[in-house]
Short mmCIF file of C-alpha atoms and ligand atoms in Angstrom, two decimals:
data_model
loop_
_atom_site.label_atom_id
_atom_site.label_comp_id
_atom_site.label_asym_id
_atom_site.label_seq_id
_atom_site.Cartn_x
_atom_site.Cartn_y
_atom_site.Cartn_z
CA MET A 1 11.04 -45.09 -69.97
CA SER A 2 8.82 -43.00 -67.37
CA THR A 3 8.66 -43.74 -63.97
CA SER A 4 4.94 -43.14 -63.85
CA GLY A 5 5.19 -45.28 -60.64
CA SER A 6 6.69 -42.35 -58.77
CA THR A 7 2.94 -40.57 -58.04
CA PRO A 8 2.46 -41.67 -54.33
CA PRO A 9 -1.51 -41.83 -53.52
CA PRO A 10 -2.81 -38.98 -51.30
CA ARG A 11 -2.86 -39.73 -47.12
CA ASN A 12 -6.08 -39.10 -46.10
CA ASN A 13 -7.16 -37.15 -49.23
CA VAL A 14 -4.23 -34.90 -48.81
CA GLN A 15 -1.74 -34.94 -51.70
CA THR A 16 1.90 -35.11 -49.98
CA ALA A 17 5.12 -34.22 -51.50
CA GLY A 18 6.17 -37.73 -51.83
CA ARG A 19 6.40 -41.23 -50.22
CA ILE A 20 9.55 -41.74 -47.66
CA LEU A 21 11.01 -44.83 -46.72
CA SER A 22 13.63 -44.78 -43.72
CA GLY A 23 14.85 -47.43 -41.20
CA ILE A 24 16.90 -48.01 -38.13
CA GLN A 25 18.62 -51.08 -36.83
CA PRO A 26 17.77 -52.26 -33.39
CA THR A 27 21.38 -52.97 -32.78
CA GLY A 28 21.91 -51.81 -29.39
CA ASN A 29 20.92 -48.43 -27.50
CA LEU A 30 19.77 -45.65 -29.47
CA HIS A 31 22.04 -42.61 -29.15
CA LEU A 32 22.60 -38.71 -29.75
CA GLY A 33 23.60 -39.60 -33.72
CA ASN A 34 20.51 -41.80 -34.19
CA TYR A 35 18.51 -38.75 -32.63
CA LEU A 36 20.09 -35.66 -34.36
CA GLY A 37 20.99 -37.49 -37.71
CA ALA A 38 18.13 -39.41 -38.46
CA ILE A 39 15.17 -39.51 -36.14
CA ARG A 40 14.45 -35.26 -35.49
CA ASN A 41 14.58 -35.21 -39.47
CA TRP A 42 12.18 -37.61 -39.75
CA VAL A 43 9.73 -35.83 -37.36
CA GLY A 44 10.24 -32.80 -39.30
CA LEU A 45 9.48 -34.77 -42.66
CA GLN A 46 6.09 -36.73 -41.59
CA LYS A 47 4.66 -33.17 -42.02
CA ASP A 48 4.78 -32.73 -45.78
CA TYR A 49 5.32 -36.94 -47.07
CA GLU A 50 3.52 -40.31 -46.47
CA CYS A 51 6.10 -41.80 -44.49
CA PHE A 52 7.06 -45.64 -43.92
CA PHE A 53 9.36 -45.74 -40.77
CA LEU A 54 10.78 -49.48 -39.90
CA ILE A 55 12.70 -51.21 -37.58
CA VAL A 56 15.31 -53.10 -39.93
CA ASP A 57 15.85 -56.34 -37.85
CA LEU A 58 16.41 -58.24 -40.58
CA HIS A 59 19.43 -55.82 -41.44
CA ALA A 60 20.25 -56.33 -37.56
CA ILE A 61 21.13 -60.33 -37.97
CA THR A 62 23.52 -59.55 -40.84
CA LEU A 63 25.93 -59.73 -37.64
CA TRP A 64 25.39 -62.00 -35.18
CA GLN A 65 22.67 -60.60 -32.33
CA ASP A 66 21.87 -61.86 -29.20
CA PRO A 67 18.04 -62.88 -29.54
CA ALA A 68 16.67 -61.51 -25.92
CA GLU A 69 18.43 -58.29 -26.46
CA LEU A 70 17.17 -58.02 -30.48
CA ARG A 71 13.65 -58.04 -29.22
CA ARG A 72 14.76 -55.56 -26.21
CA ALA A 73 16.46 -53.15 -28.79
CA THR A 74 13.23 -53.29 -31.21
CA ARG A 75 11.19 -52.16 -28.59
CA GLU A 76 13.29 -49.48 -27.66
CA VAL A 77 13.88 -48.33 -30.85
CA ALA A 78 10.13 -48.14 -31.49
CA ALA A 79 9.66 -46.54 -27.93
CA GLY A 80 12.19 -43.88 -29.02
CA MET A 81 10.96 -43.00 -32.25
CA ILE A 82 7.46 -42.25 -30.60
CA ALA A 83 9.00 -40.43 -27.84
CA SER A 84 10.95 -38.41 -30.42
CA GLY A 85 8.01 -37.56 -32.33
CA VAL A 86 7.46 -39.79 -34.78
CA ASP A 87 3.75 -40.29 -35.23
CA PRO A 88 2.49 -44.08 -35.38
CA VAL A 89 -0.90 -43.11 -36.63
CA ASN A 90 -0.59 -41.11 -39.56
CA ASN A 91 2.26 -42.58 -40.48
CA ALA A 92 3.46 -46.64 -40.87
CA LEU A 93 6.01 -47.43 -37.87
CA PHE A 94 6.46 -51.11 -38.18
CA VAL A 95 9.32 -54.14 -37.83
CA GLN A 96 10.92 -55.23 -41.19
CA SER A 97 10.33 -58.92 -40.45
CA HIS A 98 6.61 -58.22 -40.05
CA VAL A 99 6.23 -57.58 -43.63
CA PRO A 100 7.43 -60.60 -45.80
CA ALA A 101 7.33 -58.70 -49.13
CA HIS A 102 10.74 -57.34 -47.99
CA ALA A 103 12.61 -60.71 -48.15
CA GLU A 104 10.78 -61.85 -51.07
CA LEU A 105 11.61 -58.60 -53.48
CA ALA A 106 14.99 -58.71 -52.01
CA TRP A 107 15.46 -62.36 -53.42
CA VAL A 108 14.46 -61.14 -56.84
CA PHE A 109 16.88 -58.18 -56.53
CA ASN A 110 19.77 -60.79 -55.73
CA CYS A 111 18.78 -61.95 -59.09
CA VAL A 112 18.80 -58.32 -60.58
CA ALA A 113 21.82 -56.43 -58.92
CA ARG A 114 25.57 -57.50 -60.32
CA ILE A 115 27.72 -58.95 -58.38
CA GLY A 116 30.39 -55.97 -59.71
CA TRP A 117 28.03 -53.67 -57.97
CA LEU A 118 27.91 -55.25 -54.71
CA ASN A 119 31.49 -55.69 -54.67
CA ARG A 120 32.21 -51.66 -54.63
CA MET A 121 29.76 -51.37 -51.95
CA THR A 122 32.56 -49.75 -49.13
CA GLN A 123 30.05 -50.43 -46.07
CA PHE A 124 30.48 -53.90 -46.74
CA LYS A 125 34.21 -53.87 -46.81
CA ASP A 126 34.20 -51.64 -43.56
CA LYS A 127 31.76 -54.08 -41.68
CA ALA A 128 33.66 -57.35 -42.86
CA GLY A 129 37.15 -55.99 -42.17
CA LYS A 130 40.00 -58.12 -42.91
CA ASN A 131 38.08 -61.41 -42.50
CA ARG A 132 35.77 -60.58 -45.55
CA GLU A 133 35.66 -64.58 -46.00
CA ASN A 134 34.26 -65.03 -42.61
CA ALA A 135 31.53 -62.44 -43.16
CA SER A 136 27.84 -63.92 -43.47
CA ALA A 137 26.45 -64.03 -47.19
CA GLY A 138 23.58 -61.63 -45.82
CA LEU A 139 26.09 -58.96 -45.29
CA TYR A 140 27.12 -58.82 -48.79
CA VAL A 141 23.55 -58.61 -50.27
CA TYR A 142 22.33 -56.19 -47.34
CA PRO A 143 21.87 -53.51 -50.12
CA ASN A 144 19.77 -55.37 -52.36
CA LEU A 145 17.77 -55.88 -49.26
CA MET A 146 17.81 -52.13 -48.62
CA ALA A 147 16.94 -51.80 -52.23
CA ALA A 148 13.81 -53.96 -51.64
CA ASP A 149 12.86 -52.04 -48.38
CA ILE A 150 12.58 -48.89 -50.53
CA LEU A 151 10.94 -49.92 -53.63
CA VAL A 152 8.43 -52.57 -51.91
CA TYR A 153 6.82 -49.34 -51.12
CA LYS A 154 8.02 -47.26 -54.38
CA ALA A 155 9.49 -44.72 -52.05
CA THR A 156 10.01 -41.18 -53.86
CA HIS A 157 12.10 -40.38 -51.47
CA VAL A 158 15.10 -41.04 -48.91
CA PRO A 159 16.70 -39.27 -46.46
CA VAL A 160 20.17 -40.20 -46.37
CA GLY A 161 23.37 -39.55 -44.37
CA GLU A 162 27.05 -39.46 -46.34
CA ASP A 163 27.36 -43.04 -45.60
CA GLN A 164 24.09 -44.18 -47.32
CA LYS A 165 24.30 -42.45 -50.60
CA GLN A 166 26.00 -45.23 -52.17
CA HIS A 167 23.40 -47.70 -51.04
CA LEU A 168 20.74 -45.15 -52.49
CA GLU A 169 22.31 -44.90 -55.83
CA LEU A 170 22.67 -48.87 -56.06
CA THR A 171 18.52 -49.20 -55.19
CA ARG A 172 18.19 -46.48 -58.32
CA ASP A 173 20.57 -49.02 -60.60
CA ILE A 174 18.56 -51.85 -59.66
CA ALA A 175 15.03 -50.13 -60.21
CA GLN A 176 16.49 -48.70 -63.60
CA LYS A 177 17.93 -52.19 -64.37
CA PHE A 178 14.92 -54.33 -63.21
CA ASN A 179 12.33 -51.34 -65.60
CA ASN A 180 14.72 -52.24 -68.35
CA ASP A 181 14.98 -55.67 -68.27
CA TYR A 182 11.29 -56.12 -68.27
CA GLY A 183 10.32 -52.86 -70.05
CA LYS A 184 8.22 -51.89 -67.70
CA ALA A 185 8.14 -49.08 -65.45
CA VAL A 186 7.47 -50.72 -62.01
CA PHE A 187 9.65 -48.68 -60.24
CA PRO A 188 10.28 -45.12 -59.42
CA LEU A 189 13.99 -43.75 -58.98
CA PRO A 190 13.84 -42.50 -55.23
CA GLU A 191 15.55 -39.27 -54.58
CA PRO A 192 17.57 -38.12 -51.70
CA VAL A 193 16.11 -35.88 -49.47
CA ILE A 194 18.05 -33.76 -46.77
CA ARG A 195 16.18 -31.71 -44.22
CA GLY A 196 17.72 -30.00 -41.18
CA PRO A 197 21.73 -29.99 -40.76
CA GLY A 198 22.16 -33.38 -42.08
CA MET A 199 24.90 -33.64 -39.16
CA ARG A 200 27.05 -36.50 -38.33
CA VAL A 201 27.76 -37.11 -34.53
CA MET A 202 31.23 -38.00 -33.82
CA SER A 203 32.15 -40.23 -30.91
CA LEU A 204 32.87 -38.76 -27.66
CA ARG A 205 36.16 -40.79 -27.10
CA ASP A 206 37.40 -40.14 -30.75
CA GLY A 207 36.73 -37.08 -33.19
CA ALA A 208 37.48 -39.38 -36.25
CA LYS A 209 34.98 -42.04 -35.72
CA LYS A 210 31.10 -41.77 -35.82
CA MET A 211 29.25 -42.24 -32.73
CA SER A 212 27.93 -45.65 -32.76
CA LYS A 213 25.42 -48.32 -31.03
CA SER A 214 28.24 -50.73 -31.50
CA ASP A 215 31.30 -48.90 -30.03
CA GLU A 216 32.44 -50.99 -27.24
CA SER A 217 32.51 -48.07 -24.89
CA ASP A 218 29.91 -46.73 -23.35
CA TYR A 219 31.48 -43.11 -23.03
CA SER A 220 31.76 -42.81 -26.83
CA ARG A 221 28.04 -41.90 -26.88
CA LEU A 222 24.84 -40.01 -25.12
CA ASN A 223 22.36 -42.80 -25.38
CA MET A 224 18.78 -41.67 -25.61
CA THR A 225 17.69 -43.49 -22.08
CA ASP A 226 21.20 -41.62 -20.37
CA ASP A 227 19.91 -39.77 -17.28
CA ARG A 228 21.77 -36.14 -15.96
CA ASP A 229 24.47 -37.83 -14.07
CA ALA A 230 25.56 -40.08 -17.25
CA ILE A 231 25.22 -37.11 -19.45
CA ALA A 232 27.05 -35.06 -17.07
CA LEU A 233 30.11 -37.61 -16.49
CA LYS A 234 30.45 -38.52 -20.46
CA LEU A 235 30.65 -35.04 -21.43
CA GLN A 236 33.17 -34.18 -18.73
CA LYS A 237 34.94 -37.04 -20.04
CA ALA A 238 34.73 -36.64 -23.44
CA LYS A 239 37.95 -35.94 -25.41
CA THR A 240 39.32 -32.85 -25.83
CA ASP A 241 42.46 -30.98 -26.86
CA PRO A 242 44.84 -28.76 -24.66
CA LEU A 243 43.83 -25.53 -26.60
CA PRO A 244 41.50 -23.17 -25.28
CA LEU A 245 37.88 -23.08 -26.98
CA PRO A 246 37.78 -21.51 -30.31
CA ALA A 247 36.65 -18.09 -31.25
CA THR A 248 36.20 -18.29 -35.01
CA GLU A 249 35.19 -21.10 -37.05
CA ALA A 250 38.75 -21.28 -38.73
CA GLU A 251 40.31 -22.07 -35.37
CA LEU A 252 38.02 -25.50 -35.34
CA GLU A 253 40.43 -26.66 -37.94
CA GLY A 254 42.25 -29.80 -37.05
CA ARG A 255 40.46 -30.23 -33.86
CA PRO A 256 37.91 -32.99 -34.65
CA GLU A 257 36.82 -33.39 -30.65
CA ALA A 258 36.22 -29.48 -30.19
CA ALA A 259 34.16 -29.13 -33.40
CA ASN A 260 32.05 -32.44 -32.68
CA LEU A 261 31.22 -30.87 -28.95
CA ILE A 262 30.05 -27.41 -30.67
CA ASN A 263 28.47 -28.84 -33.47
CA ILE A 264 26.31 -30.85 -31.22
CA TYR A 265 25.94 -27.72 -29.22
CA ALA A 266 24.65 -25.88 -32.64
CA ALA A 267 22.44 -28.87 -33.20
CA LEU A 268 20.87 -28.95 -30.08
CA THR A 269 19.89 -25.36 -29.75
CA ASP A 270 19.23 -25.07 -33.45
CA LYS A 271 22.12 -22.48 -33.91
CA THR A 272 24.86 -21.59 -35.87
CA ILE A 273 28.21 -22.26 -35.45
CA PRO A 274 29.17 -18.51 -34.98
CA GLU A 275 26.25 -17.85 -32.63
CA VAL A 276 27.38 -20.63 -30.40
CA LEU A 277 30.98 -19.24 -30.40
CA ALA A 278 29.46 -16.21 -29.35
CA ASP A 279 27.52 -18.03 -26.78
CA ILE A 280 30.61 -19.79 -25.31
CA SER A 281 32.85 -16.93 -25.83
CA GLY A 282 35.47 -16.73 -22.48
CA LEU A 283 34.16 -20.19 -21.07
CA GLN A 284 36.90 -22.71 -20.15
CA PHE A 285 35.94 -26.32 -21.59
CA SER A 286 34.60 -27.76 -18.34
CA ALA A 287 32.08 -24.77 -18.03
CA PHE A 288 31.10 -25.14 -21.54
CA LYS A 289 30.59 -28.95 -20.95
CA SER A 290 28.35 -27.91 -17.68
CA ARG A 291 26.54 -25.67 -20.08
CA LEU A 292 26.02 -28.61 -22.68
CA THR A 293 25.00 -30.99 -20.21
CA ASP A 294 22.22 -28.77 -19.03
CA ILE A 295 21.47 -28.29 -23.11
CA ALA A 296 21.63 -31.86 -23.78
CA VAL A 297 19.30 -33.30 -20.66
CA SER A 298 16.94 -30.37 -21.56
CA VAL A 299 16.47 -32.03 -25.04
CA LEU A 300 16.89 -36.00 -24.20
CA GLY A 301 15.30 -35.88 -20.73
CA PRO A 302 11.75 -35.57 -21.86
CA ILE A 303 12.17 -37.94 -24.49
CA ASN A 304 13.67 -40.17 -21.91
CA ALA A 305 11.14 -39.91 -19.57
CA GLU A 306 8.58 -40.67 -22.17
CA MET A 307 10.68 -43.82 -23.32
CA GLN A 308 10.60 -45.08 -20.12
CA ARG A 309 6.79 -44.94 -19.63
CA LEU A 310 6.20 -46.75 -23.02
CA MET A 311 8.89 -49.49 -22.19
CA ASN A 312 6.76 -50.10 -18.98
CA ASP A 313 3.88 -51.43 -21.42
CA PRO A 314 5.65 -53.61 -24.10
CA ALA A 315 2.18 -55.07 -25.06
CA GLU A 316 1.10 -51.85 -25.87
CA ILE A 317 4.49 -51.01 -28.17
CA ASP A 318 3.60 -54.71 -29.82
CA LYS A 319 0.04 -53.36 -30.79
CA VAL A 320 1.38 -50.21 -32.59
CA LEU A 321 3.68 -52.15 -34.63
CA SER A 322 1.44 -54.44 -35.52
CA ARG A 323 -1.06 -51.92 -36.72
CA GLY A 324 1.97 -50.55 -38.43
CA ALA A 325 2.75 -53.99 -40.47
CA ASP A 326 -0.73 -53.90 -41.31
CA LYS A 327 -0.33 -50.69 -43.10
CA ALA A 328 2.91 -51.78 -44.68
CA ASN A 329 1.81 -55.46 -45.79
CA ALA A 330 -1.48 -53.90 -47.32
CA VAL A 331 0.96 -51.53 -49.56
CA ALA A 332 3.88 -53.84 -49.76
CA GLY A 333 1.78 -57.04 -50.80
CA GLU A 334 0.22 -55.00 -53.70
CA VAL A 335 3.50 -54.19 -55.06
CA LEU A 336 5.07 -57.70 -55.11
CA LYS A 337 2.19 -58.59 -56.65
CA GLU A 338 2.94 -56.36 -59.55
CA VAL A 339 6.61 -57.65 -59.56
CA TYR A 340 5.54 -60.97 -59.71
CA ASP A 341 3.51 -61.12 -62.28
CA THR A 342 6.11 -58.74 -64.27
CA VAL A 343 8.81 -61.76 -63.90
CA GLY A 344 6.25 -64.47 -65.11
CA PHE A 345 5.29 -65.89 -61.89
CA LEU A 346 2.32 -68.03 -62.11
CA PRO A 347 -0.51 -66.48 -59.89
CA ARG A 348 -1.78 -68.86 -56.72
CA ARG A 349 -5.56 -69.61 -57.62
N1 LIG B 401 26.59 -40.93 -35.44
C1 LIG B 401 25.92 -40.33 -36.05
N2 LIG B 401 25.70 -39.25 -36.69
C2 LIG B 401 24.51 -38.97 -37.58
N3 LIG B 401 23.59 -40.03 -37.96
C3 LIG B 401 23.91 -41.18 -37.50
N4 LIG B 401 23.21 -42.42 -37.63
C4 LIG B 401 23.68 -43.36 -37.07
N5 LIG B 401 24.97 -42.67 -36.00
C5 LIG B 401 24.68 -41.61 -36.82
C6 LIG B 401 21.73 -42.43 -38.47
O1 LIG B 401 21.01 -42.95 -37.66
C7 LIG B 401 20.11 -43.91 -38.52
C8 LIG B 401 20.00 -45.43 -38.26
O2 LIG B 401 20.88 -45.87 -38.41
P1 LIG B 401 21.22 -47.39 -38.12
O3 LIG B 401 21.06 -47.62 -36.92
O4 LIG B 401 20.25 -47.85 -39.30
O5 LIG B 401 22.85 -47.68 -38.84
P2 LIG B 401 24.52 -47.18 -38.25
O6 LIG B 401 24.40 -45.79 -39.20
O7 LIG B 401 25.29 -48.37 -38.53
O8 LIG B 401 23.99 -46.77 -37.10
P3 LIG B 401 24.88 -46.81 -35.87
O9 LIG B 401 24.67 -46.63 -34.63
O10 LIG B 401 26.63 -46.97 -36.15
O11 LIG B 401 24.49 -48.65 -35.94
P4 LIG B 401 25.67 -49.83 -35.86
O12 LIG B 401 26.88 -49.81 -34.40
O13 LIG B 401 24.86 -51.09 -35.58
O14 LIG B 401 26.08 -50.10 -36.96
C9 LIG B 401 20.80 -43.83 -40.14
O15 LIG B 401 20.10 -42.85 -40.79
C10 LIG B 401 22.09 -43.08 -39.69
O16 LIG B 401 22.73 -42.32 -40.84
#
């Protein structure tokens, strides 16, 4: 069966390389991992692709969120994306709950995806922990909603980190099964797209854990809203090991905390690891951390200042998000109509 739905319409009459869908959860403070692992890459992708960037509040409530904090974080994520260079005019930047088609298509996919497929999702096992019986049903069917997020725009490409690859595979399985079940190529099979180093930033307190919004220690991450003092303090306190800084890449083996700091340095300066090792040769860890502080401040400082400016005008952020939702609804509404028609729902006259 062909996947003819895979050619995206041109944007502003210019043919793009495809249609991208990517999202971020408003579950706490945006951090350096979100910036280097996702947002910075999106800024590069928007030049070539038609992009739909969404703030996934429906996903966020699969774990309980404080309502006031959820609203604050939703605006902060929008501000962080715009301050980092995401263009909300030429792309759609919006909140997932403002586009009802996501939840509606997710229900259809709840009826397409097989329980066995969901049982294999490692993220559910990680997030539910030992107490699976007490996890929300939403957390269990989260991958079906993610598939709906992507396919409700017939996205052709999805930027994915290591941890999301399995979910994209499931999305492709759902698209394929839907197309087969109904004998019609409604959905394209979206491809992963990787731009930039695709790096994973680890916790500053434990090199084996990824930097995360929900880590209870604020010292584990550099928030995009941290000022110079906070960045300096967190980097000075960042866990290292008793050995001197490495001189070669091979010496980084088995030293996750040192490797993480050096990877961060490389990503922030757009240098390779050997270039960074040449830069820092002969430094003590403390001098290296001071230099890294200057570099982090030079990248995050201007973003932080712009985020603060935007956050001082929440009504303006809401307007931008509302315009983004209008664009998204126009596309998603049509795809949902096609899906409802395909499965045999009676049209509303
Ligand atoms: N540490 C990281 N390194 C590289 N990329 C990261 N991302 C998140 N953490 C890192 C990428 O940021 C995008 C948005 O992530 P998300 O907010 O949707 O969910 P997440 O991956 O679960 O991020 P967190 O910070 O760990 O959130 P919580 O604590 O709420 O679960 C994704 O592209 C992700 O890969």
